[in-house]
Short mmCIF file of C-alpha atoms and ligand atoms in Angstrom, two decimals:
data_model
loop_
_atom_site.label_atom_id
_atom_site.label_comp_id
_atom_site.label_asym_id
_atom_site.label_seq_id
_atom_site.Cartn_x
_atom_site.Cartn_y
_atom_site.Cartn_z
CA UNK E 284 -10.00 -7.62 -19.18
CA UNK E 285 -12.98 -7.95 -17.13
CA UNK E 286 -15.89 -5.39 -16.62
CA UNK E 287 -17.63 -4.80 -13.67
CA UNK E 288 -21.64 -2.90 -13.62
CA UNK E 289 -21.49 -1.08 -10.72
CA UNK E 290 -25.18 0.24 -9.60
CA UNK E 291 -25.87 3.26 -7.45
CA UNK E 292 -26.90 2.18 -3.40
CA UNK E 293 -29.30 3.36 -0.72
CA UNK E 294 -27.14 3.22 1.97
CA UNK E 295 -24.17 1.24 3.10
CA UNK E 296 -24.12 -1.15 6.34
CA UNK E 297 -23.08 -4.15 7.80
CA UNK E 298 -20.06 -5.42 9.46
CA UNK E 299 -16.88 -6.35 7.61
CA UNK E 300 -13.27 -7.64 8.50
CA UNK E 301 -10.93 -6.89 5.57
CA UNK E 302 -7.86 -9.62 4.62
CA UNK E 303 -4.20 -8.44 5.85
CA UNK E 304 -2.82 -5.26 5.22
CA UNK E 305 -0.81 -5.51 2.09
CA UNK E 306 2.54 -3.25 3.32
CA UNK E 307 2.68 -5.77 6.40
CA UNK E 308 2.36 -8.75 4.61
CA UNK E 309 5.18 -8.10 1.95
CA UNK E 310 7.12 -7.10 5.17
CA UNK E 311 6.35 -10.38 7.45
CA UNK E 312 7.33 -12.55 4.03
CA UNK E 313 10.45 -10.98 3.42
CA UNK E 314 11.01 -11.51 6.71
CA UNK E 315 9.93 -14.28 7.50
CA UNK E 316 11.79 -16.13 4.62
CA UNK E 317 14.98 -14.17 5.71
CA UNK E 318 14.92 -15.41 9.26
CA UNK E 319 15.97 -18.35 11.20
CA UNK E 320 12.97 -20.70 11.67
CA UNK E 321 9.67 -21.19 11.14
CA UNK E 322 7.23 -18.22 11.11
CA UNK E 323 3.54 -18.32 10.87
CA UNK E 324 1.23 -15.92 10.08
CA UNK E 325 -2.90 -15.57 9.93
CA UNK E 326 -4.82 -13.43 7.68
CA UNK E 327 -2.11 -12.87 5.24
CA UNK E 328 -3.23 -10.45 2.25
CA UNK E 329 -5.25 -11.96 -0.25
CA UNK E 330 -3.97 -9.78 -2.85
CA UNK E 331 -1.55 -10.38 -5.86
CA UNK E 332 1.06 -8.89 -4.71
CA UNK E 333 2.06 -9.99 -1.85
CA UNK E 334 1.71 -13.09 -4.05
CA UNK E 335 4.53 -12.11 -5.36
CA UNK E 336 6.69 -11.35 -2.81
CA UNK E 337 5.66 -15.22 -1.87
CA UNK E 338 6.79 -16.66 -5.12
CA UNK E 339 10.29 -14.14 -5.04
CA UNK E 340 11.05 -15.11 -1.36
CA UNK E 341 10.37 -19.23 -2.54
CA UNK E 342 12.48 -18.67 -5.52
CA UNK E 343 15.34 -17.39 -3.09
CA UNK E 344 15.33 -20.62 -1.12
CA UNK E 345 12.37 -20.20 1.91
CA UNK E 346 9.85 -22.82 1.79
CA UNK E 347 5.97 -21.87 2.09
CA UNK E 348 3.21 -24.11 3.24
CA UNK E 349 -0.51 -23.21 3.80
CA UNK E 350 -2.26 -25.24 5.95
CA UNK E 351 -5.32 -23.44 5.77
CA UNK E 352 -6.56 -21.05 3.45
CA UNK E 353 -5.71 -18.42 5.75
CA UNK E 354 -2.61 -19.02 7.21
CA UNK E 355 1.00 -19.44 5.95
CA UNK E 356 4.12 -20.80 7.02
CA UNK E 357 7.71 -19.84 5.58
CA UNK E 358 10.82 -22.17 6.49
CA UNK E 359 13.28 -18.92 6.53
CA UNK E 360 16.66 -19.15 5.12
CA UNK E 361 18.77 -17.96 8.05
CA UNK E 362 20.27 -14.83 6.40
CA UNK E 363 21.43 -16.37 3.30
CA UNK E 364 19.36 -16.68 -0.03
CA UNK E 365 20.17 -18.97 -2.81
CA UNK E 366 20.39 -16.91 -6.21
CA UNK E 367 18.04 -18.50 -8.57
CA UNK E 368 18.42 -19.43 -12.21
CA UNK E 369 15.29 -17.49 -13.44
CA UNK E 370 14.19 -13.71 -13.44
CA UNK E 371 12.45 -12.84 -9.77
CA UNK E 372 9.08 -11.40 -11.07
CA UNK E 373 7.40 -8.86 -9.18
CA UNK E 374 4.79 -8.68 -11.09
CA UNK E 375 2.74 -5.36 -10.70
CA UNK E 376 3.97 -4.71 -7.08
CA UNK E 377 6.72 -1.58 -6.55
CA UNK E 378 7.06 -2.54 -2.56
CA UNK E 379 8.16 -6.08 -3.66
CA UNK E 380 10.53 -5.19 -6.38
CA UNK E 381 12.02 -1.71 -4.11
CA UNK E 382 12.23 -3.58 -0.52
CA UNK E 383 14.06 -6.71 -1.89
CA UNK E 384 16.86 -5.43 -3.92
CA UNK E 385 17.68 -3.49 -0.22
CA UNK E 386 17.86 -7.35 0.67
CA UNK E 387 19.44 -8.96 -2.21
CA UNK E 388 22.51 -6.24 -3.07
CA UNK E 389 24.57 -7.18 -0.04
CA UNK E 390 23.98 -11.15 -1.06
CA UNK E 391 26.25 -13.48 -2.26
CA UNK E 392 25.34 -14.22 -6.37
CA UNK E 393 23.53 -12.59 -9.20
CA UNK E 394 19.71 -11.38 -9.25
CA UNK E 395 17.50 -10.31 -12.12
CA UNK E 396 13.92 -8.81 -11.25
CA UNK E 397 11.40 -7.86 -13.41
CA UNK E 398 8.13 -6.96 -13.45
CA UNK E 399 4.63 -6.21 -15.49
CA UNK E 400 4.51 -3.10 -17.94
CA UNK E 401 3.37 -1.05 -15.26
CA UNK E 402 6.23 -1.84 -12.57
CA UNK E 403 8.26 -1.48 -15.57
CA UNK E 404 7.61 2.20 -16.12
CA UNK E 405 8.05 3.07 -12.39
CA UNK E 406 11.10 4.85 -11.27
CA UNK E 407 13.96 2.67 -9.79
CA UNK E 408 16.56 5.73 -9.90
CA UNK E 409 15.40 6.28 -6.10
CA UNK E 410 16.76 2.75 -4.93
CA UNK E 411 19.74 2.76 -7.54
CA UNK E 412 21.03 5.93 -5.72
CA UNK E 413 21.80 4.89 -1.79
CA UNK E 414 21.99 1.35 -2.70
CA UNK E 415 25.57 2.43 -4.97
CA UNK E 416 26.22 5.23 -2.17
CA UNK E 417 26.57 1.28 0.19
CA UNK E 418 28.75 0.08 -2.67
CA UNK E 419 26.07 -2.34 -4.39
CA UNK E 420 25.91 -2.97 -8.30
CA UNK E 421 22.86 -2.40 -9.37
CA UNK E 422 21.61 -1.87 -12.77
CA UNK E 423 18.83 -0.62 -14.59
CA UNK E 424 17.30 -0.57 -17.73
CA UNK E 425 16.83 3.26 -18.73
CA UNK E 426 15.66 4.02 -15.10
CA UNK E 427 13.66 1.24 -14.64
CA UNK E 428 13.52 -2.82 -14.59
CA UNK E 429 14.68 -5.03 -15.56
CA UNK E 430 17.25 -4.27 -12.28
CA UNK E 431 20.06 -6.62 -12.13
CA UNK E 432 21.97 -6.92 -8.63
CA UNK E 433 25.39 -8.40 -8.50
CA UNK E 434 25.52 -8.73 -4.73
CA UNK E 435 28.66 -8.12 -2.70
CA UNK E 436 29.17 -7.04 0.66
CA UNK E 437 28.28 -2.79 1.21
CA UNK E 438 29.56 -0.50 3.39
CA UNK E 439 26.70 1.44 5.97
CA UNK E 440 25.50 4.67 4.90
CA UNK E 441 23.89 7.71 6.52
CA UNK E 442 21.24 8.50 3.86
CA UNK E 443 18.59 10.94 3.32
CA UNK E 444 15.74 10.29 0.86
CA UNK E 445 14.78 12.93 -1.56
CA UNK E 446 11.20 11.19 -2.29
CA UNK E 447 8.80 10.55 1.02
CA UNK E 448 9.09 6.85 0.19
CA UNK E 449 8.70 3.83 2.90
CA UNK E 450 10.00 1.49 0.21
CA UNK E 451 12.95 3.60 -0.36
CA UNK E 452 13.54 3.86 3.70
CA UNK E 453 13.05 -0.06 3.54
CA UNK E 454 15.22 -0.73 1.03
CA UNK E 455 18.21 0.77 2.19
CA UNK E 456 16.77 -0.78 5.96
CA UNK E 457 17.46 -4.00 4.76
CA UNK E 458 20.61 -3.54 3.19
CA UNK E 459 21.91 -2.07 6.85
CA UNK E 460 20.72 -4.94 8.56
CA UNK E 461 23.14 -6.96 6.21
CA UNK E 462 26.18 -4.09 6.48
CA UNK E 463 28.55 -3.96 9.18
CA UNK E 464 28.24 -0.99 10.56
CA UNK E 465 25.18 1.74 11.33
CA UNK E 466 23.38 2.39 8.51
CA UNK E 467 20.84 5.44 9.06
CA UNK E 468 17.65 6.24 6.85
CA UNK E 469 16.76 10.31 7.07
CA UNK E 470 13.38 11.76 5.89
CA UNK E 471 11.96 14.76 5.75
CA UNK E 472 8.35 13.40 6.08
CA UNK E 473 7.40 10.46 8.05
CA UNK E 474 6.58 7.53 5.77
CA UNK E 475 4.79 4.10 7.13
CA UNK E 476 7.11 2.36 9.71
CA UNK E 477 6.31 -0.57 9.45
CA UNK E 478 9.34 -1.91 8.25
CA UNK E 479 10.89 -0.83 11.59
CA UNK E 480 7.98 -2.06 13.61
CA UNK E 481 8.66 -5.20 12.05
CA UNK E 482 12.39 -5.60 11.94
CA UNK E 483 12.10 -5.27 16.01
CA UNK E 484 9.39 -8.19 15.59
CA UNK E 485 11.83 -10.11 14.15
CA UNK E 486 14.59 -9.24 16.94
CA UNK E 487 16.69 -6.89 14.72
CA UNK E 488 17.83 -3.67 16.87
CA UNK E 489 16.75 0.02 15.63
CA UNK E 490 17.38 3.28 16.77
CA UNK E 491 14.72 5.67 16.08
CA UNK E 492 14.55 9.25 16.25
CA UNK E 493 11.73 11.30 14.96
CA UNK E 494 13.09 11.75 11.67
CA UNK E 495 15.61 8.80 11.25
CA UNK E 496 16.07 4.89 11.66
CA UNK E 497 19.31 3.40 12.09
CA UNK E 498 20.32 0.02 11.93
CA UNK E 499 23.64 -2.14 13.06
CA UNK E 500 24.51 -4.86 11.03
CA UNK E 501 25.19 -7.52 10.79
CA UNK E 502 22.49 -8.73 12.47
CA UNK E 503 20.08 -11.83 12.34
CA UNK E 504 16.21 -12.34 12.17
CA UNK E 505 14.51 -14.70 14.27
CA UNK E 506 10.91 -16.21 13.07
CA UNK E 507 7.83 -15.10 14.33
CA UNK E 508 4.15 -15.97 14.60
CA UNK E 509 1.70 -13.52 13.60
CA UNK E 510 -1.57 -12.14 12.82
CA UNK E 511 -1.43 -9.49 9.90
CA UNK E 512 -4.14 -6.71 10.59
CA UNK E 513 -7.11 -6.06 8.51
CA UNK E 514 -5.83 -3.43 5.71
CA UNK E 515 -6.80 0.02 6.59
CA UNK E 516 -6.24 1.27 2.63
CA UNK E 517 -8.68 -1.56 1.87
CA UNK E 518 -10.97 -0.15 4.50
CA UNK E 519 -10.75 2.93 2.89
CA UNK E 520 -13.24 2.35 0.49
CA UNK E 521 -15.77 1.04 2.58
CA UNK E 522 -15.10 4.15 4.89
CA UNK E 523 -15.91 6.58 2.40
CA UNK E 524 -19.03 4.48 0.97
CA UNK E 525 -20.27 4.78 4.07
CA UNK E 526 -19.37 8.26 4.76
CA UNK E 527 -21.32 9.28 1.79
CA UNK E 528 -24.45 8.10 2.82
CA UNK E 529 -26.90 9.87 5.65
CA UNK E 530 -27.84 7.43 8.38
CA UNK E 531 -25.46 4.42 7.19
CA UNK E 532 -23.27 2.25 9.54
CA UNK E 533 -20.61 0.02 9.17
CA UNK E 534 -18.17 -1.82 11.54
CA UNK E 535 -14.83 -3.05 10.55
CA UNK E 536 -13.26 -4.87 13.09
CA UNK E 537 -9.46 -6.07 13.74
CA UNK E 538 -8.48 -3.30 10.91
CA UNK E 539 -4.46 -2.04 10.98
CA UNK E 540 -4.43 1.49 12.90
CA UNK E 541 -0.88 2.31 12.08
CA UNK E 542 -0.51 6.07 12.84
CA UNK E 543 1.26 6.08 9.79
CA UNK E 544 -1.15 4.65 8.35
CA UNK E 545 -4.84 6.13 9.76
CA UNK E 546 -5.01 9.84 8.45
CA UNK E 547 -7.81 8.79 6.66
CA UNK E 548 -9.87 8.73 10.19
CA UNK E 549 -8.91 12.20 10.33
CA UNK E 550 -9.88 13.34 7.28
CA UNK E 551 -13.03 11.79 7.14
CA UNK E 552 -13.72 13.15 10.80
CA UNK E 553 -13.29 16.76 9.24
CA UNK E 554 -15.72 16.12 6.00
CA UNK E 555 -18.23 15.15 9.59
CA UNK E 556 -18.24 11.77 9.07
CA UNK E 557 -19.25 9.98 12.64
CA UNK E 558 -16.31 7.38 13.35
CA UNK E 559 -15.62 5.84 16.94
CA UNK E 560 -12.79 3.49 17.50
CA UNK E 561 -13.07 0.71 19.51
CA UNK E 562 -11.14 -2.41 21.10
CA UNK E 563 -7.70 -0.63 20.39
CA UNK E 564 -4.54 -3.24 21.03
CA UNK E 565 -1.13 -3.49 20.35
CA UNK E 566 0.36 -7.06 18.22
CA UNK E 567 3.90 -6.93 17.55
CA UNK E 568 3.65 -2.97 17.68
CA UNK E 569 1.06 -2.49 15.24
CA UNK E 570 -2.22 -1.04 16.30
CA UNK E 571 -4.96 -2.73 15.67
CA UNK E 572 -8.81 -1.66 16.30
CA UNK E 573 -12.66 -1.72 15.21
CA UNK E 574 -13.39 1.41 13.50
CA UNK E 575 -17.27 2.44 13.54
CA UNK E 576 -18.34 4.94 10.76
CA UNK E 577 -21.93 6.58 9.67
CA UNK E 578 -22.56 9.43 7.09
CA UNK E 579 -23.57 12.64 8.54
CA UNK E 580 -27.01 14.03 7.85
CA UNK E 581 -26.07 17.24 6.10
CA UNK E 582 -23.32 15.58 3.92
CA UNK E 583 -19.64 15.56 3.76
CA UNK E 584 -18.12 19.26 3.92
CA UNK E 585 -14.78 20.02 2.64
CA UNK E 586 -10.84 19.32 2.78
CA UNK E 587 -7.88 20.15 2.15
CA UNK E 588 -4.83 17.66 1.57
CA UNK E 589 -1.46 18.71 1.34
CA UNK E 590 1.94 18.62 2.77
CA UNK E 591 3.23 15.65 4.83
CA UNK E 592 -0.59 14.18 4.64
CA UNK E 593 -0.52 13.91 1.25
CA UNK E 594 2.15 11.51 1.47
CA UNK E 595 0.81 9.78 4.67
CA UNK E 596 -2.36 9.28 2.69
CA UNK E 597 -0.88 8.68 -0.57
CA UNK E 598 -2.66 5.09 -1.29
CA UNK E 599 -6.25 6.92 -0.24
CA UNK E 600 -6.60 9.71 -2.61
CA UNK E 601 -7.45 8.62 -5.82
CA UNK E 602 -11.04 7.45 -3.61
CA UNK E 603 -10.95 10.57 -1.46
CA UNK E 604 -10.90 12.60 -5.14
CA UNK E 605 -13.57 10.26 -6.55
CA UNK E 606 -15.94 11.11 -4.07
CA UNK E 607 -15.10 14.66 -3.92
CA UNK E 608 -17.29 15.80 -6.39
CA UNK E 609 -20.11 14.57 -3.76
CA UNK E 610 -19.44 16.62 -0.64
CA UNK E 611 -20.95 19.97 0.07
CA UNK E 612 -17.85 22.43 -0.59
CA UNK E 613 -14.89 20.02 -2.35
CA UNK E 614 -11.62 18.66 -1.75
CA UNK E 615 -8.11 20.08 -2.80
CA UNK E 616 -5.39 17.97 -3.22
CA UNK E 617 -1.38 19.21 -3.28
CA UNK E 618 2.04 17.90 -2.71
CA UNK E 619 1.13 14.65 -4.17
CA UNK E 620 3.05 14.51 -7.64
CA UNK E 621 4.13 10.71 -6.67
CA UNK E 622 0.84 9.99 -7.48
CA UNK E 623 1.70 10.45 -11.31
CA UNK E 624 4.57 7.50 -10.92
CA UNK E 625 2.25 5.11 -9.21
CA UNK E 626 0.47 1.96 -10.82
CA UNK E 627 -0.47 4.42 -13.21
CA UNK E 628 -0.59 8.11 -13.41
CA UNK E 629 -3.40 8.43 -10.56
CA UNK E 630 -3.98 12.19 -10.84
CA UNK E 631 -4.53 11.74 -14.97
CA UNK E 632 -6.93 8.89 -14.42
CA UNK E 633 -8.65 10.18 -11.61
CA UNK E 634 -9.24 13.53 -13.66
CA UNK E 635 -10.30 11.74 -16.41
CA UNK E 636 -12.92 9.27 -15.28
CA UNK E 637 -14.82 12.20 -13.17
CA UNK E 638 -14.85 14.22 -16.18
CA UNK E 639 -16.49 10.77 -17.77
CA UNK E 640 -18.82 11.07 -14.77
CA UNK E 641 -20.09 14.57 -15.36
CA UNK E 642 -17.62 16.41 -12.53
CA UNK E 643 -15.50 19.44 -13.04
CA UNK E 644 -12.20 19.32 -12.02
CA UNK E 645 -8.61 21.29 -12.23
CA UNK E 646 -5.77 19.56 -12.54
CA UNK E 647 -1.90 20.55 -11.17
CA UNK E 648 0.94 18.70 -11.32
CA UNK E 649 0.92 17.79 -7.97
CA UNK E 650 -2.75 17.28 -6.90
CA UNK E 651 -6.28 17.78 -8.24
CA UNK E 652 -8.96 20.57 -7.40
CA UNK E 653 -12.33 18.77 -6.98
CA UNK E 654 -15.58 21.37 -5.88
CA UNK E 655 -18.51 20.08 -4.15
CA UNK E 656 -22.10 20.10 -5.02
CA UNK E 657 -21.77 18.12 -8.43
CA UNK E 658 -23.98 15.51 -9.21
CA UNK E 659 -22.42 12.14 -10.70
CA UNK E 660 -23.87 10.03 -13.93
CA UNK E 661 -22.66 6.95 -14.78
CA UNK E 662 -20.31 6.32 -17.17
CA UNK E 663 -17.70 4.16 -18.51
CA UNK E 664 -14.61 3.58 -16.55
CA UNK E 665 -10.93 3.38 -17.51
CA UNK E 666 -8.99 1.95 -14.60
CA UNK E 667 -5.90 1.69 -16.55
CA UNK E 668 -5.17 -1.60 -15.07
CA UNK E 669 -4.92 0.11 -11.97
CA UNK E 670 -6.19 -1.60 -8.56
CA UNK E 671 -7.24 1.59 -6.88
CA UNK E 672 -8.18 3.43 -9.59
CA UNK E 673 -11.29 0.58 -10.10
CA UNK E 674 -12.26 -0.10 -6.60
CA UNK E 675 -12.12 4.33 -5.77
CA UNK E 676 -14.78 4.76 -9.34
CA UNK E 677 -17.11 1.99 -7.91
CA UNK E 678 -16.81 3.90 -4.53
CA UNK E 679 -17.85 7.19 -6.08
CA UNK E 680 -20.50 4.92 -8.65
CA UNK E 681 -23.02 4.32 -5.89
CA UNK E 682 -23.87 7.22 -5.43
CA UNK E 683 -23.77 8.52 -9.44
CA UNK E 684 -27.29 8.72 -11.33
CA UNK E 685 -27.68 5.59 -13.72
CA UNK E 686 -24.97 2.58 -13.67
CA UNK E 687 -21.19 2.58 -13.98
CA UNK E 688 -18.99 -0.02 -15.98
CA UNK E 689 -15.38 -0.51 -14.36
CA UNK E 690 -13.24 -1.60 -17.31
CA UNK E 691 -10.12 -3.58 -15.79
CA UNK E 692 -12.21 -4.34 -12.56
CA UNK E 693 -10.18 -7.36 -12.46
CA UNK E 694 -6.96 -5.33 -11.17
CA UNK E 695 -8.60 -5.19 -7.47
CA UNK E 696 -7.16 -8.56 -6.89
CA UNK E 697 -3.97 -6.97 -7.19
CA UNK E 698 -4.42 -5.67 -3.22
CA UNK E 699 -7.69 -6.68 -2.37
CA UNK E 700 -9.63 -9.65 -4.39
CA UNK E 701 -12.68 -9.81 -2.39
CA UNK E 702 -13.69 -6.07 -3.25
CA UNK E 703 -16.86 -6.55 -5.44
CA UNK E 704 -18.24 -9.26 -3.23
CA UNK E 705 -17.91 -7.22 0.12
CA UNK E 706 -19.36 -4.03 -1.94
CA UNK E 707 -22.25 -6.42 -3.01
CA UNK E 708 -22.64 -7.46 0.82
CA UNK E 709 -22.86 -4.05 2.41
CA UNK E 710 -23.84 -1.42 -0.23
CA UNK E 711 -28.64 -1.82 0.25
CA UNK E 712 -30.04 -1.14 -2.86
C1 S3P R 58 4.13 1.15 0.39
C2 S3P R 58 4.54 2.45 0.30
C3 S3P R 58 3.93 3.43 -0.60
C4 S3P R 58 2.55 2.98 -1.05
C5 S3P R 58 2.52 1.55 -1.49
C6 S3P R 58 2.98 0.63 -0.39
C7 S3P R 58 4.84 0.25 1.30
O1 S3P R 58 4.76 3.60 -1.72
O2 S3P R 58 2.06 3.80 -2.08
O3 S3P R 58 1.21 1.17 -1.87
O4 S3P R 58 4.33 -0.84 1.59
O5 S3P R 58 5.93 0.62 1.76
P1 S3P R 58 6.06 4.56 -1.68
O6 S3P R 58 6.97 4.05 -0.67
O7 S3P R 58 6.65 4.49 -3.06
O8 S3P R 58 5.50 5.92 -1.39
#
């Protein structure tokens, strides 16, 4: 386990652009290694887990080549994977182990994925459920993985999801494509779509309606070329370094602006951060921007987070919490119990290591109460192995009295490897 000394900053400025967005990337693989032909694709994440997805998708057949260190390219298998002889490990990542048994149940052969202690603990029951309402044979172990997938072919569903979860709605996505029939995904808050942004990349047709996707199948997927936008939940610790500090400025250029995706511009435009966005275009139907940010004079204000934004800004809290202790009036947090059942228990952890760092807060089941005007010490840091959890504390360290130590600071390769270094480049001491 490595440790990381994290020591408080003037300011923060410079100009950054931030590897691929890690939801986009595990979608363009599984893709990509899905379709017919050769796709290609720049600025793939960095991070471990879409790693993952890589080694899964090469252990079902596709073949990937870099020919750079920032590009990729995935011979596809046409529609049909070959069942391997070992375990596919997903190691810590939930979208990789979630959005390919959608593709794997209606496949010919047997499938055994696994994953790290912490994937292991996470709840599969939510994929289990529509993927037996299609007919699939999926099993678990006590809830969780090991899963084990005899594929067969599954009969289209209309399905909707209990938990606001894109890898749920993706899941049972991919499954349709392979189903004859329509299969339709229903939820009751908008999750990332960029699993159907995506599958229309790719050439699949999908119906959309404001609450629902639904997909013919059997239908097949055609290789693309691509370049994967900068990752906007990377971003987001950069955006609320910066935020934090009076008279900083930072540009982050060709940065994912997903609507799904950007509440955090929001919400950091109502603590009175400054942010202008600039150079907005459209590739393959994701948005895709430079977002300019400074810290206000007077501080950040308050916020409240709850409802459908909780789950729209689900990977952004734990830093948004972290830093809460440092604006004017606080920041309340609600509807967000899948927090507790995410790399780790985010609202426990997040509680925890601001208590460590001198803060007051209340904690619910579903969220966190964090008031404002509390000064931060350093401290020691438990990240619990948890990606976020590290890179939100070092966030919320530069501005603390006296140095932090991140404890597991090596988990931020799991999404986003270059973290320390790009903190090092724009955070003046
Ligand atoms: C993701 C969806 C979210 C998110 C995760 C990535 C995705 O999980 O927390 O980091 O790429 O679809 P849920 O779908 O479980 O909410």
């Amino acid at each position: 386990m490595s440790e990381r000394l994290i020591r408080p900053a003037r300011t923060i400025y410079g100009s950054l652009r931030l590897p691929g967005d890690k939801s986009i990337s595990h979608r363009y693989a599984m893709l990509g290694a899905f379709a017919e032909g050769t796709s290609r694709f720049t600025n793939f994440s960095t991070g471990a887990d879409c790693a993952s997805t890589l080694a899964c998708m090469e252990a079902l057949g596709a073949k990937v080549r870099r020919p750079d260190e920032h590009s990729l390219e995935i011979d596809g298998v046409a529609g049909r994977a070959t069942p391997p002889d070992h375990a596919l490990d997903c190691g810590n990542s939930g979208s990789t182990m979630r959005m390919l048994s959608g593709l794997l149940a209606p496949q010919q052969g047997s499938f055994t994925l696994i994953g790290d202690a912490s994937l292991s603990r996470r709840p599969m029951e939510r994929i289990r459920k529509p993927l037996e309402a299609m007919g699939a044979r999926l099993t678990l172990t006590d809830g969780h993985a090991p899963l084990t997938i005899e594929g067969a072919p599954l009969q289209a569903i209309d399905f909707t999801t209990p938990v606001a979860s894109a890898q749920v709605k993706t899941c049972v996505l991919l499954a349709g494509l392979q189903t004859a029939g329509t299969t339709t995904v229903r939820e009751a808050v908008r999750t990332r779509d960029h699993s159907e942004l995506a599958l229309r990349a790719f050439g699949a047709t999908l119906r959309r309606t404001v609450d629902s996707a639904s997909i013919e199948g059997p239908q097949p997927l055609h290789a693309i070329e691509a370049a994967v936008p900068g990752d906007i939940s990377s971003a987001a610790f950069f955006m609320c370094a910066a935020a934090l500090f009076a008279g900083s400025g930072l540009v982050i250029d060709s940065l994912g602006l997903n609507p799904t995706r950007a509440s955090l511009l929001d919400v950091l435009t109502a603590l009175g951060a400054h942010i202008s966005v600039l150079n907005l275009e459209e590739k393959h139907a994701e948005l895709v921007g430079t977002v300019q940010i400074a810290g206000p004079a007077e501080g950040l204000g308050s916020t409240e987070i709850s409802g459908p934004l909780a789950a729209q800004l689900i990977d952004e809290l734990p830093v948004l919490a972290a830093i809460a202790p440092l604006t004017r009036d606080g920041i309340r947090i609600r509807d967000a119990k899948e927090l507790r059942v995410k790399e780790s228990d985010r609202i426990a952890l997040v509680a925890r290591n601001l208590r460590a760092m001198g803060a007051e807060v209340t904690e619910f089941e579903d969220g966190l109460d964090v008031s404002g005007g509390q000064a931060l010490h350093g401290a020691t840091i438990d990240s619990g192995g948890d990606h976020r959890i590290a890179m939100a504390f070092s966030v919320a360290a530069l501005k603390a009295e006296g140095e932090t130590l991140i404890q597991g600071a090596e988990s931020a390769s799991i999404s986003f490897p270059e973290f320390f270094d790009l903190l090092d480049l724009v955070a003046e001491r």
